[in-house]
PDB file of C-alpha atoms in Angstrom:
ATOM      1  CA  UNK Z   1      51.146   2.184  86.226  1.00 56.00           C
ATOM      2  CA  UNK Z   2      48.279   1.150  88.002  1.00 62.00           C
ATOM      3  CA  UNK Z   3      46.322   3.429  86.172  1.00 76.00           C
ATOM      4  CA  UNK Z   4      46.741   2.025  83.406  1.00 76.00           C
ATOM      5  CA  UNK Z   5      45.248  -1.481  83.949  1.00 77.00           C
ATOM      6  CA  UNK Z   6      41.968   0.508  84.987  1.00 82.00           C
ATOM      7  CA  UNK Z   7      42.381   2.772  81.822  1.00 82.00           C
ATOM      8  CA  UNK Z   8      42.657  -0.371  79.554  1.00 83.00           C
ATOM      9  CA  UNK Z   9      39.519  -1.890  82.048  1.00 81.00           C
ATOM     10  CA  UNK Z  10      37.294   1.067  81.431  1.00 85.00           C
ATOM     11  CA  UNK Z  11      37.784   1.464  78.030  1.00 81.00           C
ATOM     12  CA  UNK Z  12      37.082  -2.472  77.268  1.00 81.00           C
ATOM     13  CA  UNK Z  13      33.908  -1.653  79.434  1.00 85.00           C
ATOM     14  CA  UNK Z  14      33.530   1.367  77.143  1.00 85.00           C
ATOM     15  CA  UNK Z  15      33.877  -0.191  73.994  1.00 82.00           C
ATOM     16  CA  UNK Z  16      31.888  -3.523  75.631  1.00 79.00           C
ATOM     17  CA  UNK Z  17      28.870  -1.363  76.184  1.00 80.00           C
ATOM     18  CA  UNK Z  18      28.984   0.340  73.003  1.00 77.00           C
ATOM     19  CA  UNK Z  19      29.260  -3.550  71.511  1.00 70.00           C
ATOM     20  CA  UNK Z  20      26.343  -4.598  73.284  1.00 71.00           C
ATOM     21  CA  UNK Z  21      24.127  -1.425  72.480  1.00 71.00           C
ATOM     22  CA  UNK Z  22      25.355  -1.365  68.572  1.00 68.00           C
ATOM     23  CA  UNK Z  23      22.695  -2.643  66.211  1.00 63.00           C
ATOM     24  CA  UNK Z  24      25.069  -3.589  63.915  1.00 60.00           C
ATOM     25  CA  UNK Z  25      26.196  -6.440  66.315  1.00 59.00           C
ATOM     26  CA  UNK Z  26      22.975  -7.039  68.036  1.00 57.00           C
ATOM     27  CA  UNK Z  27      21.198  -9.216  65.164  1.00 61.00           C
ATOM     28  CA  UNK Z  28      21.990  -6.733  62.544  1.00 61.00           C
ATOM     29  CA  UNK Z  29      23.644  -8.489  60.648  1.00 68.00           C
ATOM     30  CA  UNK Z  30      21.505 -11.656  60.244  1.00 74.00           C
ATOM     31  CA  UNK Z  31      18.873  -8.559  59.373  1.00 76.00           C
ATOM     32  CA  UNK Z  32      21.460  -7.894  56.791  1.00 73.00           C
ATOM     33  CA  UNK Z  33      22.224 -11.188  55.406  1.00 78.00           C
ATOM     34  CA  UNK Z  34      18.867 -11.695  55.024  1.00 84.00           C
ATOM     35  CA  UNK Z  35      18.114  -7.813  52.797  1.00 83.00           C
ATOM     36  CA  UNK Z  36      20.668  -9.442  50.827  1.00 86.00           C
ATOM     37  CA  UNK Z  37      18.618 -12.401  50.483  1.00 90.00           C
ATOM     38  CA  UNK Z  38      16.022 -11.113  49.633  1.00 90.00           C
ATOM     39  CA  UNK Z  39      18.029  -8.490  47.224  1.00 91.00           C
ATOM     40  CA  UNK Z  40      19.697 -11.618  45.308  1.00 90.00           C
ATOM     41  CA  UNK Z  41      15.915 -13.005  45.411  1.00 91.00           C
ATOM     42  CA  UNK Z  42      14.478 -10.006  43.321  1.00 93.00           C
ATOM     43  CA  UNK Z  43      17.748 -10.080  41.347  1.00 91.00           C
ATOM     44  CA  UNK Z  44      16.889 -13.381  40.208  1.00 90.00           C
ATOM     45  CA  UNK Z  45      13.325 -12.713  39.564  1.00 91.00           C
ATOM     46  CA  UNK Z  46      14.599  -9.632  37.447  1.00 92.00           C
ATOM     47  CA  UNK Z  47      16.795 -11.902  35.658  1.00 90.00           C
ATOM     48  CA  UNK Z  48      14.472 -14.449  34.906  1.00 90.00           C
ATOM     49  CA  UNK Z  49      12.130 -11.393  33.467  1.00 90.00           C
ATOM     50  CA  UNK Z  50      14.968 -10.403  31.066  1.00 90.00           C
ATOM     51  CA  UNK Z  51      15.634 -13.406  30.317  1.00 88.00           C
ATOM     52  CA  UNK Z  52      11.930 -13.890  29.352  1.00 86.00           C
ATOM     53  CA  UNK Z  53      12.045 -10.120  27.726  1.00 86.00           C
ATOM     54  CA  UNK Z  54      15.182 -11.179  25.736  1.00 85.00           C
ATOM     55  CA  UNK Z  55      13.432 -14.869  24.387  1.00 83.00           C
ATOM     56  CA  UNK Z  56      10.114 -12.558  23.632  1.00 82.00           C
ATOM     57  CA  UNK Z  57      12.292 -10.104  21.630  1.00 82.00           C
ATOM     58  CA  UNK Z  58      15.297 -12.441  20.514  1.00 79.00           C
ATOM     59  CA  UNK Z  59      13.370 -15.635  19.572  1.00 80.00           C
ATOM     60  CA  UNK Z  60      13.986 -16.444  15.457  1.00 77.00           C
ATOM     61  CA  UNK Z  61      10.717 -17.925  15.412  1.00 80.00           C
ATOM     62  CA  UNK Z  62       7.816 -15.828  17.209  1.00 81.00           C
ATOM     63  CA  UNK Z  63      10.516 -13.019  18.445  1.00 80.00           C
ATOM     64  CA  UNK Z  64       9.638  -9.313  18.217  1.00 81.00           C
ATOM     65  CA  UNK Z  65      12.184  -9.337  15.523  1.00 81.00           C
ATOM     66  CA  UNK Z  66      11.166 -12.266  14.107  1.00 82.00           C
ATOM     67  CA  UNK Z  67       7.496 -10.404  13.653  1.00 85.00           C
ATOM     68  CA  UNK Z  68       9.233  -7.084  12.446  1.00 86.00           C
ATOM     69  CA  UNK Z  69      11.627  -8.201  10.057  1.00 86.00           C
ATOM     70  CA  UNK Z  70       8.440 -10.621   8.745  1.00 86.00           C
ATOM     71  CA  UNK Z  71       6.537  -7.271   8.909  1.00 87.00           C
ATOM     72  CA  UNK Z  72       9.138  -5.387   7.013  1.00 89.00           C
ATOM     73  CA  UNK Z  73       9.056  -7.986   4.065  1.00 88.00           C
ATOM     74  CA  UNK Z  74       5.440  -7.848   3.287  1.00 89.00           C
ATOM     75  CA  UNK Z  75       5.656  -4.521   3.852  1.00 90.00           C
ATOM     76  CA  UNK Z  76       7.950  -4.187   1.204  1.00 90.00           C
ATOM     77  CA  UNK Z  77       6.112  -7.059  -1.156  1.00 90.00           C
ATOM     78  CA  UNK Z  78       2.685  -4.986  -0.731  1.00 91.00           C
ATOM     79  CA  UNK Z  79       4.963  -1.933  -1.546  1.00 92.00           C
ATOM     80  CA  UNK Z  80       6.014  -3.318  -4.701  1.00 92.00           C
ATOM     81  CA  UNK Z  81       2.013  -4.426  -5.471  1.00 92.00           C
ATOM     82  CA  UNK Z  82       0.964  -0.830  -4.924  1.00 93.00           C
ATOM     83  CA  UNK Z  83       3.674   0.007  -7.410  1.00 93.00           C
ATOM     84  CA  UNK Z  84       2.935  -2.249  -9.878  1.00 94.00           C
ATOM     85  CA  UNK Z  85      -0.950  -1.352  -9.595  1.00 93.00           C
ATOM     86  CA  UNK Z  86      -0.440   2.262  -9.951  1.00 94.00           C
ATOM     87  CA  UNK Z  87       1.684   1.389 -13.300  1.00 93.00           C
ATOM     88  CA  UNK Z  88      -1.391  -0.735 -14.395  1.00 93.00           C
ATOM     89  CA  UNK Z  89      -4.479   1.912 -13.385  1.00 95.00           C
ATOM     90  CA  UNK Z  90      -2.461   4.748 -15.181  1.00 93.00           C
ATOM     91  CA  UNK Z  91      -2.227   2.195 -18.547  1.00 93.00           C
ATOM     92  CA  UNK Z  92      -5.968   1.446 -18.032  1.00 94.00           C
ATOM     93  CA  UNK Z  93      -6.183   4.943 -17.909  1.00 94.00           C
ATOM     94  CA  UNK Z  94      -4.086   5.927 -20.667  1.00 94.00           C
ATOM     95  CA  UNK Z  95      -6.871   3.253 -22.434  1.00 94.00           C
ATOM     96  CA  UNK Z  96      -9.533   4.577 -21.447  1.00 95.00           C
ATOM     97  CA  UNK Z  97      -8.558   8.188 -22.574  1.00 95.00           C
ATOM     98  CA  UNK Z  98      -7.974   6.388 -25.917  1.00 95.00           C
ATOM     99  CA  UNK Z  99     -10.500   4.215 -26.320  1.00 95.00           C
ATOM    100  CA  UNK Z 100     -12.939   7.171 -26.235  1.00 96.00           C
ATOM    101  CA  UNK Z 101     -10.823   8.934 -28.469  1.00 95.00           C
ATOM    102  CA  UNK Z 102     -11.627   5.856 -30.890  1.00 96.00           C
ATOM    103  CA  UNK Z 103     -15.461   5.707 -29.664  1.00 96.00           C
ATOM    104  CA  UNK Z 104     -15.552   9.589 -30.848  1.00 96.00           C
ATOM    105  CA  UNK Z 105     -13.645   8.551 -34.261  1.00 95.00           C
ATOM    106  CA  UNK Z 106     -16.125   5.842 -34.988  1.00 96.00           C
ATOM    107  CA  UNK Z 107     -19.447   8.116 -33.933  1.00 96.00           C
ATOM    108  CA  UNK Z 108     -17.640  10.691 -36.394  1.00 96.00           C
ATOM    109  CA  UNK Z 109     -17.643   7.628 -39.261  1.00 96.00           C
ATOM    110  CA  UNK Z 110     -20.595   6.663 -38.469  1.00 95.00           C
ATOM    111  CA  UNK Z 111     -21.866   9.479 -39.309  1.00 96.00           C
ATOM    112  CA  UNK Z 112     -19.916   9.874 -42.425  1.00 96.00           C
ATOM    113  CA  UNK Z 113     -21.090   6.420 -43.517  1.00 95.00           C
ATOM    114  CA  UNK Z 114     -24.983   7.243 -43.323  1.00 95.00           C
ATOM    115  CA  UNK Z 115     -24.020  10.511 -45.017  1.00 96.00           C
ATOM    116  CA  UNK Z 116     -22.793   8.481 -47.835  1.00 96.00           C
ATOM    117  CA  UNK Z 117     -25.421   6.429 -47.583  1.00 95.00           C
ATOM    118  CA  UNK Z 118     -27.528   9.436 -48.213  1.00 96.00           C
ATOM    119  CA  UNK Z 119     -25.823  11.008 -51.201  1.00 95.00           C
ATOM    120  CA  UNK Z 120     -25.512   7.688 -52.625  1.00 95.00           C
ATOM    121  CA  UNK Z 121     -29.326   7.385 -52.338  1.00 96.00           C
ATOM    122  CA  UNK Z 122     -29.633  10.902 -53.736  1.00 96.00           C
ATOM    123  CA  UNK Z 123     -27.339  10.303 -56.879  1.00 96.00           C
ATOM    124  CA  UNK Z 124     -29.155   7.108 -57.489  1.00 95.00           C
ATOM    125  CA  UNK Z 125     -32.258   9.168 -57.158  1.00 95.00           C
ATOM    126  CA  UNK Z 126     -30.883  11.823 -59.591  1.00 95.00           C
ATOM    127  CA  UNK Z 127     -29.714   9.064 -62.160  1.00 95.00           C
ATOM    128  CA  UNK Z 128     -32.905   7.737 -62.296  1.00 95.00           C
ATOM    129  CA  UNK Z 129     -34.633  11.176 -62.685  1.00 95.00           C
ATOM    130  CA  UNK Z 130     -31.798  12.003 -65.577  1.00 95.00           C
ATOM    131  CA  UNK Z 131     -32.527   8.871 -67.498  1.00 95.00           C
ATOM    132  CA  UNK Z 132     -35.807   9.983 -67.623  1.00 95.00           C
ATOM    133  CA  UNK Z 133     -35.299  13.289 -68.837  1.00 95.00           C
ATOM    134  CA  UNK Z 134     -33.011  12.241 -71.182  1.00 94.00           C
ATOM    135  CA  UNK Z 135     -35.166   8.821 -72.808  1.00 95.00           C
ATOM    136  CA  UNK Z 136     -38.191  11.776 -72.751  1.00 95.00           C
ATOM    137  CA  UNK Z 137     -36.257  14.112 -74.478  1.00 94.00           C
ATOM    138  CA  UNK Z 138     -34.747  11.433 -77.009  1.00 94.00           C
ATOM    139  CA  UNK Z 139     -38.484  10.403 -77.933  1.00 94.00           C
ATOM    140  CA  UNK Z 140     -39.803  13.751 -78.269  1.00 93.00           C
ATOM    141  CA  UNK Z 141     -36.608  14.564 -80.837  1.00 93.00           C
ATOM    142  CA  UNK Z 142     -37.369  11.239 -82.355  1.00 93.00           C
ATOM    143  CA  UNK Z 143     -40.977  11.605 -82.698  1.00 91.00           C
ATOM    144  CA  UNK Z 144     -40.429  15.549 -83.910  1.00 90.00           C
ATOM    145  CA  UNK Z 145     -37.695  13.852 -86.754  1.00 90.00           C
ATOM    146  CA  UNK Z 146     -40.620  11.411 -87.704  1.00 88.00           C
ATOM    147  CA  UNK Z 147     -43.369  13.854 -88.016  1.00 87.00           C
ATOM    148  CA  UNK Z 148     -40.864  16.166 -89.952  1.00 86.00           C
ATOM    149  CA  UNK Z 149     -39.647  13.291 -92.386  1.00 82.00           C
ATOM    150  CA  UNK Z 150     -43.130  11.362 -92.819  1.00 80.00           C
ATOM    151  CA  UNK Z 151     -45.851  14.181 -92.892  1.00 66.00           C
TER     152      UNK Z 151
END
């Protein structure tokens, strides 16, 4: 049994050594409280930057969602101008196809007008021409009845 009491003594020197030359108990762990320190530092830091991500993104005034769903309505206003233009530039269109079909009808009249104007002229002309034929021709029938009847 007296080996035992110098068993038990060298292995408390054993494991007192191996105590005394561990890291983990030589200041290691104040080395580790303070990596967690610091770790639960940066967490907060990160957290604060999330925080500040999630106000930039989340915020219902000047949020990124704010700006995209303000975005999406104009888009969608400008959308329905760019419809409603198109509608009106095919009717001006549609006008102006038709209102030189109507310049073309009115060239066309115009035309038929001073054509009228013309043949009007002419018949007026040839009325004029036929009265004197015929008043010449009445006078010479007259004058050949008076030289017939008073010789």
């Amino acid at each position: 049994m007296a080996e035992l009491p110098e068993a038990i003594l060298s292995k408390l020197a054993q494991i007192e050594s191996k105590l005394n030359s561990s890291h983990v108990l030589n200041g290691g762990f104040e080395k580790l409280v303070q990596d967690v320190q610091h770790t639960n530092e940066q967490i907060g830091e990160v957290k604060e930057s999330l925080e500040a991500m999630n106000n930039t993104i989340n915020d219902p005034e000047r949020g990124v969602r704010s700006r995209v769903r303000d975005l999406e309505a104009e888009s969608q206003r400008r959308w329905e101008f760019v419809q409603e233009a198109k509608k009106k530039i095919d009717d001006v269109e549609e006008l102006q196809i038709w209102k030189k079909e109507v310049e073309d009808k009115v060239k066309t009249i115009d035309l038929h007008n001073l054509e009228l104007d013309r043949l009007k002229i002419w018949q007026s002309n040839l009325s004029k021409l036929q009265w004197l034929f015929g008043s010449t021709l009445a006078i010479l029938i007259i004058q050949a009845l008076f030289g017939v009847l008073l010789p």
